[in-house]
PDB file of C-alpha atoms in Angstrom:
ATOM      1  CA  UNK A 143     -25.721 121.518 -41.238  1.00 44.00           C
ATOM      2  CA  UNK A 144     -25.121 121.205 -44.956  1.00 46.00           C
ATOM      3  CA  UNK A 145     -24.316 117.488 -44.607  1.00 56.00           C
ATOM      4  CA  UNK A 146     -25.641 115.268 -47.372  1.00 69.00           C
ATOM      5  CA  UNK A 147     -27.192 111.996 -46.250  1.00 80.00           C
ATOM      6  CA  UNK A 148     -27.096 108.868 -48.366  1.00 87.00           C
ATOM      7  CA  UNK A 149     -30.240 106.839 -47.751  1.00 92.00           C
ATOM      8  CA  UNK A 150     -30.325 103.105 -48.253  1.00 93.00           C
ATOM      9  CA  UNK A 151     -32.901 101.542 -50.596  1.00 95.00           C
ATOM     10  CA  UNK A 152     -35.592 101.012 -47.923  1.00 95.00           C
ATOM     11  CA  UNK A 153     -35.152 104.489 -46.458  1.00 95.00           C
ATOM     12  CA  UNK A 154     -35.469 106.070 -49.902  1.00 95.00           C
ATOM     13  CA  UNK A 155     -38.618 104.037 -50.625  1.00 96.00           C
ATOM     14  CA  UNK A 156     -40.219 105.377 -47.427  1.00 96.00           C
ATOM     15  CA  UNK A 157     -39.345 108.962 -48.411  1.00 95.00           C
ATOM     16  CA  UNK A 158     -40.737 108.418 -51.929  1.00 95.00           C
ATOM     17  CA  UNK A 159     -44.021 106.944 -50.631  1.00 96.00           C
ATOM     18  CA  UNK A 160     -44.600 109.894 -48.317  1.00 95.00           C
ATOM     19  CA  UNK A 161     -43.580 112.397 -51.006  1.00 94.00           C
ATOM     20  CA  UNK A 162     -46.262 110.864 -53.241  1.00 93.00           C
ATOM     21  CA  UNK A 163     -48.865 111.622 -50.583  1.00 93.00           C
ATOM     22  CA  UNK A 164     -49.361 108.028 -49.440  1.00 95.00           C
ATOM     23  CA  UNK A 165     -49.948 106.888 -45.889  1.00 97.00           C
ATOM     24  CA  UNK A 166     -47.406 104.247 -44.921  1.00 97.00           C
ATOM     25  CA  UNK A 167     -45.709 102.250 -42.181  1.00 96.00           C
ATOM     26  CA  UNK A 168     -42.035 102.302 -41.272  1.00 96.00           C
ATOM     27  CA  UNK A 169     -40.854  99.477 -39.028  1.00 93.00           C
ATOM     28  CA  UNK A 170     -37.422  98.475 -37.848  1.00 89.00           C
ATOM     29  CA  UNK A 171     -35.488  97.570 -34.737  1.00 84.00           C
ATOM     30  CA  UNK A 172     -33.376 100.093 -32.827  1.00 81.00           C
ATOM     31  CA  UNK A 173     -30.360 101.295 -34.781  1.00 84.00           C
ATOM     32  CA  UNK A 174     -31.794 100.743 -38.267  1.00 89.00           C
ATOM     33  CA  UNK A 175     -32.198 104.452 -39.031  1.00 88.00           C
ATOM     34  CA  UNK A 176     -35.889 105.200 -38.452  1.00 89.00           C
ATOM     35  CA  UNK A 177     -35.079 108.646 -37.042  1.00 86.00           C
ATOM     36  CA  UNK A 178     -32.802 109.515 -39.965  1.00 89.00           C
ATOM     37  CA  UNK A 179     -35.514 108.386 -42.388  1.00 93.00           C
ATOM     38  CA  UNK A 180     -38.130 110.524 -40.656  1.00 91.00           C
ATOM     39  CA  UNK A 181     -35.888 113.578 -40.933  1.00 90.00           C
ATOM     40  CA  UNK A 182     -35.731 112.919 -44.682  1.00 92.00           C
ATOM     41  CA  UNK A 183     -39.497 112.428 -44.861  1.00 93.00           C
ATOM     42  CA  UNK A 184     -40.206 115.697 -43.043  1.00 93.00           C
ATOM     43  CA  UNK A 185     -37.669 117.635 -45.127  1.00 91.00           C
ATOM     44  CA  UNK A 186     -39.273 116.266 -48.304  1.00 93.00           C
ATOM     45  CA  UNK A 187     -42.799 117.278 -47.192  1.00 93.00           C
ATOM     46  CA  UNK A 188     -41.674 120.777 -46.220  1.00 91.00           C
ATOM     47  CA  UNK A 189     -39.527 121.429 -49.291  1.00 91.00           C
ATOM     48  CA  UNK A 190     -42.249 120.249 -51.688  1.00 91.00           C
ATOM     49  CA  UNK A 191     -44.862 122.450 -49.992  1.00 91.00           C
ATOM     50  CA  UNK A 192     -47.060 119.408 -49.305  1.00 92.00           C
ATOM     51  CA  UNK A 193     -46.857 119.973 -45.565  1.00 93.00           C
ATOM     52  CA  UNK A 194     -48.694 123.271 -45.878  1.00 93.00           C
ATOM     53  CA  UNK A 195     -48.824 125.680 -42.949  1.00 94.00           C
ATOM     54  CA  UNK A 196     -50.489 124.915 -39.639  1.00 94.00           C
ATOM     55  CA  UNK A 197     -53.035 127.411 -38.306  1.00 93.00           C
ATOM     56  CA  UNK A 198     -54.054 127.106 -34.671  1.00 91.00           C
ATOM     57  CA  UNK A 199     -57.799 126.826 -34.092  1.00 87.00           C
ATOM     58  CA  UNK A 200     -57.679 127.530 -30.330  1.00 93.00           C
ATOM     59  CA  UNK A 201     -55.936 124.222 -29.624  1.00 95.00           C
ATOM     60  CA  UNK A 202     -54.662 124.197 -26.062  1.00 94.00           C
ATOM     61  CA  UNK A 203     -51.327 122.478 -26.785  1.00 94.00           C
ATOM     62  CA  UNK A 204     -50.671 122.847 -30.529  1.00 93.00           C
ATOM     63  CA  UNK A 205     -49.942 126.561 -30.541  1.00 89.00           C
ATOM     64  CA  UNK A 206     -47.201 126.672 -33.167  1.00 85.00           C
ATOM     65  CA  UNK A 207     -49.092 128.684 -35.823  1.00 86.00           C
ATOM     66  CA  UNK A 208     -47.034 129.157 -38.984  1.00 90.00           C
ATOM     67  CA  UNK A 209     -45.165 125.870 -38.587  1.00 92.00           C
ATOM     68  CA  UNK A 210     -45.494 123.029 -41.150  1.00 93.00           C
ATOM     69  CA  UNK A 211     -48.834 121.176 -41.047  1.00 95.00           C
ATOM     70  CA  UNK A 212     -47.194 118.056 -39.616  1.00 96.00           C
ATOM     71  CA  UNK A 213     -47.904 116.677 -36.139  1.00 96.00           C
ATOM     72  CA  UNK A 214     -45.738 113.982 -34.563  1.00 95.00           C
ATOM     73  CA  UNK A 215     -47.308 112.173 -31.640  1.00 96.00           C
ATOM     74  CA  UNK A 216     -46.859 109.122 -29.469  1.00 94.00           C
ATOM     75  CA  UNK A 217     -48.504 107.373 -26.532  1.00 93.00           C
ATOM     76  CA  UNK A 218     -45.851 108.204 -23.930  1.00 90.00           C
ATOM     77  CA  UNK A 219     -44.180 111.465 -22.953  1.00 92.00           C
ATOM     78  CA  UNK A 220     -40.758 109.792 -23.111  1.00 91.00           C
ATOM     79  CA  UNK A 221     -41.319 108.858 -26.763  1.00 88.00           C
ATOM     80  CA  UNK A 222     -42.463 112.428 -27.480  1.00 93.00           C
ATOM     81  CA  UNK A 223     -39.288 113.717 -25.811  1.00 91.00           C
ATOM     82  CA  UNK A 224     -37.230 111.515 -28.169  1.00 86.00           C
ATOM     83  CA  UNK A 225     -39.267 112.779 -31.144  1.00 87.00           C
ATOM     84  CA  UNK A 226     -38.433 116.382 -30.221  1.00 90.00           C
ATOM     85  CA  UNK A 227     -34.701 115.581 -30.338  1.00 85.00           C
ATOM     86  CA  UNK A 228     -35.104 114.274 -33.893  1.00 79.00           C
ATOM     87  CA  UNK A 229     -37.169 117.187 -35.207  1.00 83.00           C
ATOM     88  CA  UNK A 230     -36.072 120.459 -36.824  1.00 81.00           C
ATOM     89  CA  UNK A 231     -36.192 123.298 -34.273  1.00 84.00           C
ATOM     90  CA  UNK A 232     -39.327 124.887 -35.738  1.00 82.00           C
ATOM     91  CA  UNK A 233     -41.141 121.520 -35.454  1.00 88.00           C
ATOM     92  CA  UNK A 234     -40.491 120.804 -31.756  1.00 92.00           C
ATOM     93  CA  UNK A 235     -43.809 122.408 -30.761  1.00 92.00           C
ATOM     94  CA  UNK A 236     -45.626 119.993 -33.103  1.00 94.00           C
ATOM     95  CA  UNK A 237     -44.559 116.962 -31.026  1.00 95.00           C
ATOM     96  CA  UNK A 238     -47.128 116.002 -28.388  1.00 96.00           C
ATOM     97  CA  UNK A 239     -48.793 112.936 -26.880  1.00 97.00           C
ATOM     98  CA  UNK A 240     -51.916 111.629 -28.606  1.00 97.00           C
ATOM     99  CA  UNK A 241     -53.916 112.474 -25.482  1.00 96.00           C
ATOM    100  CA  UNK A 242     -52.777 116.099 -25.659  1.00 97.00           C
ATOM    101  CA  UNK A 243     -53.556 116.179 -29.383  1.00 97.00           C
ATOM    102  CA  UNK A 244     -57.097 115.068 -28.560  1.00 98.00           C
ATOM    103  CA  UNK A 245     -57.161 117.527 -25.629  1.00 97.00           C
ATOM    104  CA  UNK A 246     -58.072 114.927 -23.040  1.00 96.00           C
ATOM    105  CA  UNK A 247     -59.587 116.602 -19.983  1.00 94.00           C
ATOM    106  CA  UNK A 248     -61.393 115.512 -16.827  1.00 92.00           C
ATOM    107  CA  UNK A 249     -65.149 115.242 -17.356  1.00 88.00           C
ATOM    108  CA  UNK A 250     -67.419 115.014 -14.297  1.00 88.00           C
ATOM    109  CA  UNK A 251     -70.592 112.929 -14.088  1.00 84.00           C
ATOM    110  CA  UNK A 252     -73.282 112.506 -11.487  1.00 85.00           C
ATOM    111  CA  UNK A 253     -74.112 108.811 -10.990  1.00 82.00           C
ATOM    112  CA  UNK A 254     -76.482 106.934  -8.720  1.00 81.00           C
ATOM    113  CA  UNK A 255     -74.832 104.706  -6.125  1.00 79.00           C
ATOM    114  CA  UNK A 256     -76.784 101.423  -6.328  1.00 79.00           C
ATOM    115  CA  UNK A 257     -76.014 100.470  -2.721  1.00 81.00           C
ATOM    116  CA  UNK A 258     -76.994 103.717  -0.996  1.00 81.00           C
ATOM    117  CA  UNK A 259     -79.414 105.085  -3.588  1.00 79.00           C
ATOM    118  CA  UNK A 260     -77.634 108.444  -3.355  1.00 83.00           C
ATOM    119  CA  UNK A 261     -76.058 110.352  -6.190  1.00 83.00           C
ATOM    120  CA  UNK A 262     -72.326 110.942  -6.222  1.00 81.00           C
ATOM    121  CA  UNK A 263     -69.865 112.652  -8.522  1.00 86.00           C
ATOM    122  CA  UNK A 264     -67.400 110.679 -10.608  1.00 86.00           C
ATOM    123  CA  UNK A 265     -64.709 111.797 -13.040  1.00 87.00           C
ATOM    124  CA  UNK A 266     -63.023 110.324 -16.086  1.00 89.00           C
ATOM    125  CA  UNK A 267     -60.643 111.692 -18.687  1.00 92.00           C
ATOM    126  CA  UNK A 268     -62.151 112.032 -22.154  1.00 93.00           C
ATOM    127  CA  UNK A 269     -61.154 113.453 -25.521  1.00 95.00           C
ATOM    128  CA  UNK A 270     -62.622 116.919 -26.055  1.00 95.00           C
ATOM    129  CA  UNK A 271     -61.578 116.898 -29.719  1.00 96.00           C
ATOM    130  CA  UNK A 272     -64.077 114.860 -31.722  1.00 96.00           C
ATOM    131  CA  UNK A 273     -66.412 115.142 -34.734  1.00 95.00           C
ATOM    132  CA  UNK A 274     -68.243 118.028 -33.026  1.00 95.00           C
ATOM    133  CA  UNK A 275     -64.989 119.865 -32.270  1.00 96.00           C
ATOM    134  CA  UNK A 276     -62.512 118.580 -34.857  1.00 96.00           C
ATOM    135  CA  UNK A 277     -58.801 119.247 -35.171  1.00 97.00           C
ATOM    136  CA  UNK A 278     -57.618 121.959 -37.571  1.00 96.00           C
ATOM    137  CA  UNK A 279     -57.878 120.983 -41.232  1.00 96.00           C
ATOM    138  CA  UNK A 280     -54.434 122.548 -41.737  1.00 96.00           C
ATOM    139  CA  UNK A 281     -52.947 119.389 -40.167  1.00 97.00           C
ATOM    140  CA  UNK A 282     -51.985 117.441 -43.276  1.00 97.00           C
ATOM    141  CA  UNK A 283     -49.676 114.717 -41.958  1.00 97.00           C
ATOM    142  CA  UNK A 284     -49.714 112.872 -38.633  1.00 97.00           C
ATOM    143  CA  UNK A 285     -46.726 110.773 -37.587  1.00 96.00           C
ATOM    144  CA  UNK A 286     -47.515 108.177 -34.914  1.00 96.00           C
ATOM    145  CA  UNK A 287     -44.334 106.957 -33.245  1.00 93.00           C
ATOM    146  CA  UNK A 288     -44.182 103.698 -31.261  1.00 92.00           C
ATOM    147  CA  UNK A 289     -47.430 102.739 -32.994  1.00 93.00           C
ATOM    148  CA  UNK A 290     -47.285  99.266 -31.415  1.00 91.00           C
ATOM    149  CA  UNK A 291     -48.394 100.928 -28.155  1.00 92.00           C
ATOM    150  CA  UNK A 292     -51.417 102.730 -29.665  1.00 94.00           C
ATOM    151  CA  UNK A 293     -54.689 100.844 -29.327  1.00 94.00           C
ATOM    152  CA  UNK A 294     -57.339 100.508 -32.019  1.00 95.00           C
ATOM    153  CA  UNK A 295     -59.787 102.368 -29.756  1.00 95.00           C
ATOM    154  CA  UNK A 296     -57.483 105.356 -29.246  1.00 96.00           C
ATOM    155  CA  UNK A 297     -56.784 105.535 -32.987  1.00 97.00           C
ATOM    156  CA  UNK A 298     -60.555 105.556 -33.660  1.00 97.00           C
ATOM    157  CA  UNK A 299     -60.874 108.552 -31.336  1.00 97.00           C
ATOM    158  CA  UNK A 300     -58.182 110.299 -33.370  1.00 97.00           C
ATOM    159  CA  UNK A 301     -60.015 109.538 -36.635  1.00 97.00           C
ATOM    160  CA  UNK A 302     -63.230 110.867 -35.100  1.00 97.00           C
ATOM    161  CA  UNK A 303     -61.513 114.234 -34.595  1.00 97.00           C
ATOM    162  CA  UNK A 304     -60.252 114.315 -38.213  1.00 96.00           C
ATOM    163  CA  UNK A 305     -63.132 114.773 -40.670  1.00 90.00           C
ATOM    164  CA  UNK A 306     -60.631 115.825 -43.360  1.00 93.00           C
ATOM    165  CA  UNK A 307     -58.177 113.543 -45.168  1.00 94.00           C
ATOM    166  CA  UNK A 308     -54.866 113.186 -43.360  1.00 96.00           C
ATOM    167  CA  UNK A 309     -51.709 111.371 -44.395  1.00 97.00           C
ATOM    168  CA  UNK A 310     -50.629 108.948 -41.647  1.00 98.00           C
ATOM    169  CA  UNK A 311     -47.118 107.669 -41.053  1.00 97.00           C
ATOM    170  CA  UNK A 312     -46.890 104.846 -38.517  1.00 96.00           C
ATOM    171  CA  UNK A 313     -43.478 104.227 -36.951  1.00 94.00           C
ATOM    172  CA  UNK A 314     -42.787 101.167 -34.899  1.00 87.00           C
ATOM    173  CA  UNK A 315     -41.010  98.005 -34.009  1.00 82.00           C
ATOM    174  CA  UNK A 316     -43.159  94.866 -33.974  1.00 74.00           C
ATOM    175  CA  UNK A 317     -41.040  93.575 -31.060  1.00 72.00           C
ATOM    176  CA  UNK A 318     -42.074  96.492 -28.834  1.00 72.00           C
ATOM    177  CA  UNK A 319     -44.604  96.510 -26.012  1.00 69.00           C
ATOM    178  CA  UNK A 320     -48.303  96.179 -26.889  1.00 69.00           C
ATOM    179  CA  UNK A 321     -50.901  98.752 -25.747  1.00 75.00           C
ATOM    180  CA  UNK A 322     -51.922  98.876 -22.091  1.00 75.00           C
ATOM    181  CA  UNK A 323     -55.506  98.154 -23.200  1.00 77.00           C
ATOM    182  CA  UNK A 324     -56.829  96.602 -26.407  1.00 82.00           C
ATOM    183  CA  UNK A 325     -55.128  95.578 -29.638  1.00 89.00           C
ATOM    184  CA  UNK A 326     -52.406  97.573 -31.389  1.00 90.00           C
ATOM    185  CA  UNK A 327     -53.406  99.582 -34.465  1.00 93.00           C
ATOM    186  CA  UNK A 328     -49.990  98.821 -36.020  1.00 92.00           C
ATOM    187  CA  UNK A 329     -50.779  95.197 -36.880  1.00 89.00           C
ATOM    188  CA  UNK A 330     -54.080  96.092 -38.571  1.00 92.00           C
ATOM    189  CA  UNK A 331     -52.516  98.922 -40.560  1.00 95.00           C
ATOM    190  CA  UNK A 332     -49.722  96.608 -41.757  1.00 93.00           C
ATOM    191  CA  UNK A 333     -52.421  94.617 -43.581  1.00 93.00           C
ATOM    192  CA  UNK A 334     -53.667  97.627 -45.553  1.00 95.00           C
ATOM    193  CA  UNK A 335     -50.853 100.147 -46.016  1.00 97.00           C
ATOM    194  CA  UNK A 336     -47.474  99.966 -47.774  1.00 97.00           C
ATOM    195  CA  UNK A 337     -44.933  98.815 -45.195  1.00 96.00           C
ATOM    196  CA  UNK A 338     -41.211  99.508 -45.339  1.00 96.00           C
ATOM    197  CA  UNK A 339     -38.989  97.500 -43.004  1.00 94.00           C
ATOM    198  CA  UNK A 340     -35.527  98.833 -42.206  1.00 93.00           C
ATOM    199  CA  UNK A 341     -33.125  95.935 -41.719  1.00 88.00           C
ATOM    200  CA  UNK A 342     -29.638  97.442 -41.999  1.00 87.00           C
ATOM    201  CA  UNK A 343     -28.203  97.996 -38.514  1.00 82.00           C
ATOM    202  CA  UNK A 344     -25.752 100.897 -38.487  1.00 73.00           C
ATOM    203  CA  UNK A 345     -22.321 100.514 -36.908  1.00 68.00           C
ATOM    204  CA  UNK A 346     -22.770 103.600 -34.704  1.00 69.00           C
ATOM    205  CA  UNK A 347     -25.884 102.001 -33.186  1.00 64.00           C
ATOM    206  CA  UNK A 348     -24.037  98.771 -32.413  1.00 68.00           C
ATOM    207  CA  UNK A 349     -21.545 100.755 -30.329  1.00 76.00           C
ATOM    208  CA  UNK A 350     -24.350 100.879 -27.749  1.00 78.00           C
ATOM    209  CA  UNK A 351     -24.140  97.657 -25.681  1.00 81.00           C
ATOM    210  CA  UNK A 352     -27.929  97.715 -25.122  1.00 78.00           C
ATOM    211  CA  UNK A 353     -28.718  97.835 -28.849  1.00 79.00           C
ATOM    212  CA  UNK A 354     -26.025  95.243 -29.598  1.00 79.00           C
ATOM    213  CA  UNK A 355     -27.529  92.890 -27.005  1.00 83.00           C
ATOM    214  CA  UNK A 356     -31.071  93.518 -28.308  1.00 79.00           C
ATOM    215  CA  UNK A 357     -30.027  92.489 -31.820  1.00 75.00           C
ATOM    216  CA  UNK A 358     -28.252  89.393 -30.479  1.00 80.00           C
ATOM    217  CA  UNK A 359     -31.488  88.409 -28.704  1.00 81.00           C
ATOM    218  CA  UNK A 360     -33.480  89.058 -31.902  1.00 78.00           C
ATOM    219  CA  UNK A 361     -31.118  86.784 -33.832  1.00 79.00           C
ATOM    220  CA  UNK A 362     -32.065  83.883 -31.547  1.00 86.00           C
ATOM    221  CA  UNK A 363     -28.398  82.888 -31.291  1.00 88.00           C
ATOM    222  CA  UNK A 364     -27.544  81.956 -27.680  1.00 89.00           C
ATOM    223  CA  UNK A 365     -24.641  83.594 -25.845  1.00 87.00           C
ATOM    224  CA  UNK A 366     -22.301  80.813 -24.652  1.00 88.00           C
ATOM    225  CA  UNK A 367     -20.373  81.038 -21.377  1.00 88.00           C
ATOM    226  CA  UNK A 368     -17.160  81.733 -23.264  1.00 88.00           C
ATOM    227  CA  UNK A 369     -18.667  84.972 -24.661  1.00 85.00           C
ATOM    228  CA  UNK A 370     -20.099  86.311 -21.396  1.00 84.00           C
ATOM    229  CA  UNK A 371     -16.948  88.241 -20.483  1.00 83.00           C
ATOM    230  CA  UNK A 372     -17.121  90.142 -23.815  1.00 82.00           C
ATOM    231  CA  UNK A 373     -20.720  91.168 -23.026  1.00 80.00           C
ATOM    232  CA  UNK A 374     -19.692  92.262 -19.478  1.00 76.00           C
TER     233      UNK A 374
END
């Protein structure tokens, strides 16, 4: 909208790291400006030409040929819905769940029932994108939101479908829920990649009673009886 945004020191460092082609991690609690930072990151990649142009290779869900070569994904559909709100209009089609990115589909097997000795059909969902059927090499950057919920195993499946070099940006909050199964990839990546932590909580965010309460809990400072009325 022609508005100029002033980034704080940590936000600018994240934008600079990504602009230099580095994979990195951006962590911070709600209200610290992760979404604003990601808008700056994406704008920088597009304006510099480093994002390239995505070409669809018969992907079932990523059909936005001609868009920037950036994919933003998350474990849950709700998180993807929030990502879409933060993206430029021409990038909304590049926001999908990791399972859709890997084109998970039902695969049927015939197994022997040990009790009856008869064969029966069973089904499980599996990634159909892998090293034999990789993702398009025009995908240059992958943003993984709510990375604390993505397991090491699921991330390995994503790597298996990416034989080419990809820049990864992990977004998360170390206080968030862990994966349903396995260990979170976020903790392991924090040991090997540059990590930027956003700590400045913006006033607009604190106008939300939920975010204000979350930060009070994070501070570890109890809420005495005399304050309860203010918190409603």
